[in-house]
Amino acid sequence: MSIIRGFSIMLLFSLGFLINGSLQATKNTFDYELKAVKIAQDTYLFEGKTEDFSVQNGGNIVNTAFIVTTEGVIVIDSGISRRYSEQQRVAIAKITDKTILGVYLTHHHPDHFLGNQTYSDTKIYALAETIKSIKVEGEIFRSNMYRLVGDWMRGTLLTMPTEKLKAGKKTIGKHQLEFLSLHGHTASDLAIFDHTTGVLFTGDLVFNRRAATTPHANVVKWLKTLTELKDLRFNVLVPGHGPIARDTTPIKQTYDYLNWLVNTLKEGASNGMDMNEVMHSEIPERFESLALVREELIRSVSHLYPVFENEFLNPAKQ
Amino acid sequence: MKSLLLIVISALSLAFLTTATGKEVVDPLDSPQWGVMHKLFLNSERVVFDDKVKVFAPKFAEDSMNVPVSFDASELKDIQEIVVIADLNPIPLVLRYYPEEITPYLAFRIKLQQGSPIRAAVKTGDNVWHVGSTWVDAAGGGCTLPSIGTSTGDWSSTLGRVTANIWKREDAPNRFRIKIMHPMDTGLAPGIPKFHIEQMTLSDKGGKQLARLEVFEPISENPMLSLAVDKHEYLKIHGRDNNGNVVDAEVVQ
């Protein structure tokens, strides 16, 4: 009996592989299923999943958005790939036939700018420091994304921003926009505050119901930036990842998590703990609902712990 | 019936071997290189895959140049030698540790060129290797890149500098952490010869040797080690690299 059962289980497995394989070969049309959701007057959101990069989600893990002004369309972040931004542009065209005035990049992480090439006929704006970082790390990001999400990336080329964006207020097509040059999540983070509609686009300075990522973070500066954002009188907050909000809850949540993270790293280092021990730190109950919290803790220990542990080592007698 | 099923399982697994007792020992990670590792580094001697050897590493390498690995073999007695291997690394042998007088725990960081099993093989007095394993996925580039020190040219001003600390612990062995400035170049980056720490010994105040460590190329630049040093509060380190540079340091709690 046990042999027969064993063989039938094996058979089931191999059939499963065959079916999965053939489905993937014929059915994957690389459709991100982008849906423009109206979140305020003239303002639309493409909400990404609160997941990690995978072959299943094709890297659609990021929020991008657009504002339809009287002069034309302003796009905020171009997404992960050529396929993403092509589909993003088609979805925008379904809402409005106005021309695209430009794309504004919030920061230099791959899910926010690798779709640039679809907009090479328009202007692509980024803060000066963001442009520098894309120049240095863009190619590395691009090849790593092929590894993480596979064929979804096909034909994606690195396309540099064309315009250096200056911080400050600018009225475009009757929308009074304020470009805020901030930092913390990376060395250069752009937030866009539309005073006309009260929508605040924070980029990855704010995560909602998903643990914050820290590969280029300066957490101390980030915490300071979050206290500044909290004081802005917005109606709608669009975080870089996770659902939109109408109050400061995601800002407080991101602050609370990062604050806990710093304290955990400091405490670990002061107790002589090794990286693997800190990676297994107990996660407080209030963060358990944050997507990917353990994975991000593990990553953050890799990024940030060396600085903390150095603080608790003394020069030896030599 | 059961034995037939066992044969089916064995046939499915590419990596299996037979020990002196005739009992089949199957690599739980089914690594294509395990047979070679067993031959090269464990002298084809008797092996058991043993949960008493705990190997810790994250499931994915966020930074392929610095993958944290630690092992704890304190559930085993009469330990002769501990070998750490990364099967699929271009240089698989990471280190050999001889915790002669102290608890067999060690934490360190390694360079990983690609996803690989990481193993700690612990040889006990009865000539059996007890192997603990874990798998780390990695994007690559860890071993064939120059060290930051070598590529920026500032390594020579800090070479051999030691920072360290000892943490007294009530219910556990004291923790000793030591960081030694060294490029640890693998020799696989074009034009940069291999240059790494080879040997280290740990002694107490009176000069009695407590442990010995042989270090190989995969250990990360500026090695950061954590050891369990029992009740010791005063330690001496003596080390040497493959170019003959010597490191001597004393650390007091």
XYZ file of C-alpha atoms in Angstrom:
571
model
C 0.000 0.000 0.000
C 2.670 2.413 1.039
C 4.558 1.900 -2.233
C 1.465 2.579 -4.300
C 0.729 5.645 -2.244
C 4.326 6.783 -2.636
C 4.236 6.384 -6.396
C 0.896 8.116 -6.790
C 2.147 11.064 -4.752
C 5.212 11.236 -7.001
C 2.981 11.060 -10.063
C 0.811 13.866 -8.737
C 3.872 16.001 -8.180
C 5.210 15.486 -11.668
C 1.791 16.156 -13.205
C 1.634 19.318 -11.128
C 4.944 20.460 -12.559
C 3.819 19.753 -16.107
C 0.575 21.664 -15.695
C 2.285 24.602 -14.005
C 4.986 24.689 -16.660
C 2.623 24.671 -19.612
C 0.333 27.264 -18.039
C 3.243 29.595 -17.536
C 4.456 29.120 -21.086
C 1.129 29.831 -22.763
C -0.825 32.004 -20.386
C 1.642 34.560 -19.069
C 0.907 37.726 -21.006
C 2.931 39.833 -18.561
C -0.109 41.883 -17.728
C 0.357 43.944 -14.576
C -3.414 44.528 -14.521
C -2.896 48.193 -13.699
C -6.077 49.959 -12.682
C -6.122 53.720 -12.297
C -8.076 54.463 -9.132
C -9.287 58.038 -8.590
C -8.166 59.162 -5.142
C -8.855 62.909 -5.407
C -9.821 65.508 -7.973
C -7.677 64.936 -11.138
C -5.561 62.440 -9.201
C -5.201 58.699 -9.879
C -3.283 55.857 -8.240
C -1.875 52.529 -9.462
C -1.612 50.574 -6.226
C 1.084 47.906 -6.025
C 1.058 44.780 -3.887
C 2.684 44.840 -0.455
C 4.929 41.936 -1.462
C 8.569 41.389 -2.223
C 9.798 41.259 -5.849
C 8.814 37.928 -7.407
C 8.330 36.219 -10.759
C 4.619 36.008 -9.850
C 4.048 39.734 -9.282
C 6.541 40.919 -11.910
C 7.703 43.637 -9.550
C 4.328 45.373 -9.290
C 4.927 46.134 -5.641
C 5.037 49.898 -5.849
C 2.517 52.735 -5.914
C 2.692 55.049 -8.918
C 0.305 57.895 -9.669
C -0.664 60.677 -12.048
C -2.305 64.076 -11.933
C -4.375 65.309 -14.875
C -3.805 69.079 -14.968
C -5.295 71.506 -17.494
C -1.904 71.667 -19.253
C -1.215 67.944 -19.315
C -0.438 64.899 -17.224
C 2.161 64.619 -14.478
C 3.312 61.068 -13.732
C 4.824 60.161 -10.381
C 7.309 57.276 -10.706
C 7.642 55.060 -13.772
C 7.567 51.629 -12.105
C 9.764 48.570 -12.343
C 10.089 47.756 -16.053
C 9.457 48.693 -19.673
C 6.342 46.484 -19.626
C 5.075 48.236 -16.485
C 5.442 51.774 -17.822
C 3.996 50.854 -21.229
C 0.919 49.477 -19.480
C 0.893 52.472 -17.135
C 0.851 54.820 -20.133
C -1.963 52.894 -21.803
C -3.977 53.039 -18.575
C -3.400 56.807 -18.328
C -4.577 57.248 -21.933
C -7.830 55.511 -21.010
C -8.519 58.274 -18.465
C -7.333 61.295 -20.440
C -6.133 62.194 -23.920
C -3.980 65.049 -22.574
C -0.252 64.900 -23.317
C 2.216 63.813 -20.682
C 4.197 66.790 -19.398
C 6.751 64.803 -17.461
C 7.594 62.045 -15.014
C 8.744 62.893 -11.494
C 10.901 60.297 -9.750
C 10.651 60.113 -5.976
C 14.034 58.384 -5.468
C 16.607 56.067 -7.049
C 15.222 52.629 -6.137
C 14.571 50.314 -9.119
C 10.811 49.849 -8.657
C 10.373 53.614 -8.993
C 12.397 54.478 -12.107
C 13.222 51.470 -14.320
C 10.135 52.226 -16.427
C 11.654 55.553 -17.589
C 12.285 54.463 -21.175
C 8.585 54.573 -22.078
C 8.687 58.287 -21.277
C 11.816 59.166 -23.246
C 9.656 61.456 -25.436
C 8.805 63.548 -22.354
C 10.795 65.162 -19.574
C 11.972 63.010 -16.679
C 12.577 64.964 -13.480
C 14.575 63.955 -10.410
C 16.514 65.676 -7.639
C 20.228 66.137 -8.421
C 21.375 63.582 -5.853
C 18.850 61.036 -7.175
C 20.245 61.445 -10.701
C 23.759 60.803 -9.361
C 22.646 57.636 -7.562
C 20.828 56.299 -10.642
C 24.026 56.839 -12.618
C 26.063 54.845 -10.081
C 23.634 52.041 -9.222
C 21.072 51.939 -12.023
C 22.729 49.193 -14.058
C 23.307 46.987 -10.994
C 19.644 47.370 -10.045
C 18.531 46.552 -13.562
C 20.485 43.289 -13.788
C 19.420 42.265 -10.283
C 15.764 42.832 -11.208
C 16.107 40.416 -14.146
C 17.232 37.862 -11.559
C 14.327 38.608 -9.203
C 11.352 38.973 -11.563
C 12.652 37.375 -14.770
C 11.015 37.877 -18.154
C 8.792 40.711 -16.936
C 11.933 42.841 -17.328
C 12.487 41.979 -20.993
C 13.692 44.949 -23.038
C 14.080 47.190 -19.990
C 16.924 49.650 -20.526
C 18.385 52.136 -18.114
C 17.045 55.578 -19.058
C 18.457 58.543 -17.171
C 16.347 61.452 -15.905
C 16.612 64.425 -18.249
C 15.874 67.315 -15.861
C 17.346 68.314 -12.525
C 14.403 69.118 -10.274
C 14.673 72.052 -7.868
C 12.751 72.019 -4.604
C 10.009 74.587 -4.199
C 6.508 75.541 -5.331
C 5.394 75.514 -8.930
C 1.921 75.838 -10.426
C 1.317 73.446 -13.296
C -2.052 73.431 -15.063
C -3.842 75.028 -12.097
C -2.319 72.582 -9.628
C -0.179 74.284 -7.026
C 2.569 71.737 -6.482
C 5.298 71.793 -3.861
C 8.404 69.710 -4.452
C 10.027 68.792 -1.158
C 13.675 67.734 -1.193
C 14.031 65.371 1.760
C 16.190 62.426 2.840
C 16.348 59.445 5.142
C 15.001 56.543 3.122
C 17.802 57.349 0.656
C 20.229 60.258 0.387
C 17.638 62.083 -1.708
C 13.879 61.586 -1.404
C 11.292 63.665 -3.230
C 7.851 64.235 -1.746
C 5.222 66.071 -3.780
C 2.483 68.046 -2.045
C -0.392 69.133 -4.262
C -1.834 72.122 -2.386
C -4.791 72.279 -4.777
C -6.100 68.833 -3.919
C -4.336 68.255 -0.601
C -2.713 65.051 -1.846
C 0.745 64.285 -0.455
C 2.913 61.822 -2.398
C 5.610 60.685 0.000
C 7.501 58.122 -2.071
C 9.154 55.539 0.181
C 9.546 57.950 3.076
C 6.254 56.427 4.216
C 5.214 52.772 4.105
C 1.694 51.675 4.990
C 1.021 48.215 6.475
C 4.362 47.068 5.117
C 7.730 47.124 6.884
C 10.055 49.907 5.728
C 13.110 49.009 3.628
C 16.542 50.402 4.500
C 19.236 49.523 1.905
C 20.281 53.181 1.572
C 18.707 54.547 4.718
C 19.949 56.974 7.294
C 17.382 56.134 9.947
C 18.148 59.071 12.228
C 17.569 61.532 9.365
C 14.540 59.541 8.245
C 12.884 59.857 11.666
C 13.423 63.629 11.551
C 11.907 63.814 8.056
C 8.841 61.882 9.237
C 8.176 64.390 12.009
C 8.263 67.129 9.347
C 5.848 65.261 7.061
C 3.456 64.696 9.940
C 2.914 68.452 10.240
C 1.825 68.940 6.617
C -1.916 69.501 6.372
C -2.801 66.987 3.692
C -6.140 65.321 2.890
C -4.782 62.189 1.238
C -1.433 60.512 1.777
C 0.001 58.309 -0.971
C 2.773 56.131 0.493
C 5.428 54.459 -1.689
C 4.076 51.051 -0.712
C 0.718 50.085 0.775
C -2.773 51.619 0.687
C -3.452 55.378 0.763
C -4.572 57.062 3.971
C -6.508 60.143 5.003
C -4.658 60.739 8.243
C -1.137 60.491 9.689
C -1.445 56.832 10.731
C 1.083 55.489 8.143
C 3.593 58.212 9.078
C 3.307 57.311 12.747
C 3.499 53.609 11.909
C 6.673 54.063 9.824
C 8.186 56.221 12.581
C 7.307 53.696 15.275
C 8.801 50.793 13.304
C 12.040 52.608 12.425
C 12.421 53.810 15.980
C 12.030 50.243 17.248
C 14.495 49.045 14.604
C 17.205 51.498 15.700
C 16.710 50.637 19.359
C 16.845 46.908 18.598
C 20.121 47.286 16.694
C 21.646 49.482 19.380
C 20.587 47.142 22.160
C 21.931 44.117 20.266
C 25.282 45.772 19.660
C 25.564 46.919 23.272
C 24.984 43.325 24.422
C 27.629 41.881 22.100
C 25.114 40.089 19.911
C 26.032 38.660 16.538
C 24.094 39.602 13.357
C 22.203 36.311 13.228
C 21.033 36.776 16.804
C 19.724 40.282 16.095
C 18.003 39.012 12.930
C 16.004 36.679 15.190
C 14.925 39.454 17.597
C 11.377 39.195 18.825
C 9.050 41.394 16.765
C 6.545 43.352 18.893
C 2.906 42.410 18.417
C 2.006 45.828 17.007
C 4.269 45.202 13.978
C 3.106 41.661 13.237
C 0.502 42.932 10.782
C 3.171 44.730 8.713
C 3.852 42.807 5.519
C 7.395 41.364 5.247
C 8.445 42.533 8.705
C 10.820 39.616 9.437
C 12.400 39.783 5.960
C 12.965 43.513 6.284
C 14.436 43.136 9.764
C 16.924 40.599 8.368
C 17.808 42.987 5.543
C 18.069 45.985 7.828
C 20.479 44.139 10.131
C 22.704 43.516 7.085
C 22.550 47.184 6.089
C 22.730 48.967 9.392
C 24.208 46.755 12.113
C 27.938 47.185 11.318
C 27.794 50.877 12.291
C 26.176 50.048 15.627
C 28.510 47.187 16.518
C 31.587 49.329 15.867
C 30.363 51.682 18.589
C 30.746 48.937 21.156
C 34.228 47.741 20.216
C 37.306 49.292 21.818
C 40.830 49.530 20.391
C 42.816 46.543 21.681
C 46.270 46.850 23.250
C 48.670 46.181 20.356
C 7.826 -2.668 1.900
C 9.513 0.081 3.855
C 12.915 -0.790 2.449
C 11.558 -0.630 -1.097
C 10.265 2.858 -0.427
C 13.686 3.762 0.946
C 15.284 2.615 -2.298
C 12.875 4.772 -4.285
C 13.769 7.765 -2.126
C 17.489 7.029 -2.462
C 17.242 6.675 -6.217
C 15.491 10.036 -6.381
C 18.261 11.699 -4.475
C 21.443 12.321 -6.451
C 23.571 12.975 -3.417
C 23.720 9.996 -1.116
C 26.589 8.081 0.313
C 27.178 5.070 2.447
C 28.960 5.189 5.767
C 31.114 2.504 7.356
C 28.029 1.108 9.066
C 26.334 0.609 5.722
C 23.545 2.994 6.642
C 22.705 5.443 3.902
C 23.429 9.063 4.690
C 21.511 11.457 2.496
C 22.494 15.096 2.278
C 19.354 16.924 3.453
C 20.157 19.765 1.028
C 20.733 17.434 -1.927
C 23.789 19.424 -3.035
C 25.551 18.268 -6.224
C 28.906 19.075 -4.626
C 28.401 17.318 -1.322
C 30.227 14.155 -2.399
C 33.273 16.192 -3.404
C 33.167 18.229 -0.189
C 33.027 15.028 1.838
C 36.068 13.691 0.040
C 38.131 16.891 -0.015
C 37.570 18.336 3.435
C 36.272 15.466 5.578
C 38.668 12.847 4.146
C 35.719 10.605 3.173
C 35.371 9.725 6.855
C 32.148 8.695 8.537
C 29.441 11.374 8.500
C 26.128 11.927 10.242
C 23.837 14.853 9.529
C 23.178 15.977 13.057
C 20.703 18.534 14.440
C 23.007 18.988 17.416
C 25.195 21.106 15.157
C 23.263 24.323 14.695
C 24.186 26.499 11.756
C 22.653 29.958 11.480
C 22.534 32.162 8.396
C 19.792 34.242 6.774
C 17.869 32.492 3.961
C 19.052 35.094 1.459
C 22.243 37.114 1.279
C 21.332 40.787 1.299
C 25.028 41.648 0.960
C 27.002 38.911 -0.814
C 30.255 40.357 0.557
C 29.085 40.001 4.159
C 26.841 37.019 4.823
C 26.563 36.395 8.566
C 27.126 32.758 9.533
C 27.337 31.248 13.002
C 27.405 27.760 14.451
C 26.861 26.258 17.874
C 28.088 22.723 18.546
C 27.916 22.884 22.340
C 25.590 19.868 22.479
C 28.484 17.669 21.313
C 31.329 16.465 23.532
C 34.958 15.610 22.756
C 35.264 17.926 19.741
C 38.491 17.633 17.773
C 37.908 20.004 14.902
C 35.190 22.045 13.170
C 35.243 22.700 9.414
C 32.993 25.267 7.733
C 32.243 24.701 4.047
C 30.160 26.525 1.412
C 29.721 23.767 -1.226
C 29.057 25.967 -4.252
C 31.508 28.761 -3.545
C 34.519 28.957 -5.906
C 36.596 28.564 -2.735
C 34.424 26.279 -0.586
C 36.635 26.009 2.515
C 35.787 28.870 4.889
C 37.585 28.040 8.128
C 38.760 25.349 10.528
C 38.124 25.948 14.213
C 39.702 24.092 17.130
C 37.868 25.249 20.287
C 40.310 23.394 22.526
C 39.385 24.870 25.916
C 36.231 26.885 25.217
C 32.617 26.487 24.068
C 32.328 25.538 20.365
C 30.479 28.631 19.137
C 31.694 30.966 16.424
C 30.107 33.752 14.377
C 31.694 35.358 11.329
C 30.827 36.754 7.875
C 31.601 35.282 4.490
C 31.680 36.187 0.816
C 29.257 34.119 -1.265
C 29.514 33.947 -5.038
C 26.094 32.299 -5.494
C 23.402 30.492 -3.527
C 25.011 27.645 -1.593
C 24.712 25.231 1.305
C 26.686 26.396 4.342
C 27.874 23.611 6.622
C 29.640 23.176 9.889
C 31.195 19.694 10.165
C 32.213 18.801 13.703
C 34.625 15.913 14.236
C 34.306 14.109 17.553
C 36.853 11.836 19.254
C 35.266 8.718 17.708
C 36.258 9.998 14.246
C 32.695 10.834 13.186
C 31.837 14.101 11.467
C 28.573 15.621 12.710
C 27.302 17.934 10.000
C 24.828 20.790 10.395
C 23.689 22.611 7.244
C 21.649 25.534 6.060
C 21.049 27.080 2.644
C 21.701 30.711 1.686
C 20.475 32.216 -1.586
C 22.753 34.882 -3.047
C 22.798 37.189 -6.064
C 26.493 36.716 -6.625
C 29.669 38.692 -6.940
C 30.936 38.031 -3.426
C 34.250 36.326 -4.162
C 35.309 37.815 -7.479
C 35.086 41.447 -6.402
C 38.060 43.300 -4.945
C 37.831 44.210 -1.267
C 36.733 47.784 -0.573
C 40.100 48.416 1.090
C 42.082 47.214 -1.922
C 39.923 49.052 -4.423
C 40.098 52.336 -2.506
C 43.785 51.908 -1.643
C 43.493 52.758 2.054
C 43.922 49.288 3.543
C 47.629 49.660 4.353
C 47.111 52.408 6.915
C 44.822 50.236 9.038
C 46.174 46.729 8.324
C 46.109 44.519 11.394
C 44.361 47.041 13.629
C 42.197 45.290 16.228
C 39.061 46.497 18.000
C 37.327 44.145 20.409
C 35.243 43.739 23.539
C 34.304 41.103 26.095
C 30.780 40.889 27.522
C 30.420 39.142 30.882
C 27.401 36.872 30.997
C 25.897 35.243 34.067
C 24.197 32.124 32.696
C 26.125 31.705 29.471
C 29.745 31.817 28.310
C 31.195 35.324 28.097
C 30.984 36.789 24.611
C 34.172 37.936 22.871
C 33.888 40.002 19.705
C 36.909 40.983 17.657
C 37.330 42.909 14.418
C 40.651 42.809 12.570
C 41.331 45.223 9.721
C 42.447 43.193 6.703
C 41.462 43.245 2.977
C 41.023 39.438 2.855
C 41.453 39.413 -0.933
C 40.488 36.079 -2.470
C 42.878 36.161 -5.450
C 39.860 35.813 -7.763
C 39.556 39.540 -8.552
C 41.611 40.335 -11.671
C 45.107 41.580 -10.870
C 44.736 41.350 -7.086
C 46.681 38.458 -5.514
C 45.228 36.535 -2.611
C 45.967 38.244 0.656
C 44.258 36.961 3.773
C 44.665 36.091 7.423
C 45.684 32.429 7.720
C 45.964 31.603 11.393
C 44.846 32.891 14.744
C 45.257 31.632 18.279
C 43.448 32.717 21.413
C 45.216 32.474 24.784
C 44.462 33.413 28.378
C 46.461 35.826 30.534
C 48.982 33.138 31.483
C 49.590 32.266 27.829
C 47.602 29.014 27.825
C 46.137 28.371 24.382
C 42.312 28.301 24.438
C 41.436 27.929 20.767
C 42.939 27.948 17.313
C 41.483 29.110 14.023
C 42.560 28.581 10.413
C 41.040 31.213 8.160
C 40.555 31.011 4.388
C 39.712 33.391 1.536
C 35.869 33.419 1.828
C 35.968 35.200 5.213
C 34.782 38.791 4.686
C 37.003 41.849 4.591
C 37.881 43.205 8.042
C 36.844 39.951 9.740
C 34.371 40.327 12.582
C 34.312 37.285 14.859
C 32.195 36.420 17.879
C 33.352 33.649 20.224
C 32.051 32.049 23.409
C 34.982 32.327 25.833
C 33.469 30.832 28.983
C 34.504 32.787 32.082
C 37.591 34.413 30.581
C 37.931 38.185 30.942
C 41.449 38.648 29.604
C 42.423 37.356 26.185
C 45.439 37.429 23.923
C 45.197 37.116 20.168
C 48.034 36.119 17.909
C 47.515 35.948 14.164
C 49.396 35.849 10.888
C 48.456 36.432 7.238
C 49.778 34.720 4.093
C 52.264 37.573 3.553
C 53.831 37.123 6.982
C 52.202 40.126 8.660
C 51.671 39.412 12.345
C 48.791 40.607 14.549
C 49.177 40.623 18.332
C 46.555 42.083 20.622
C 45.393 41.957 24.219
C 41.788 42.472 25.231
C 40.517 43.044 28.755
C 36.881 43.051 29.856
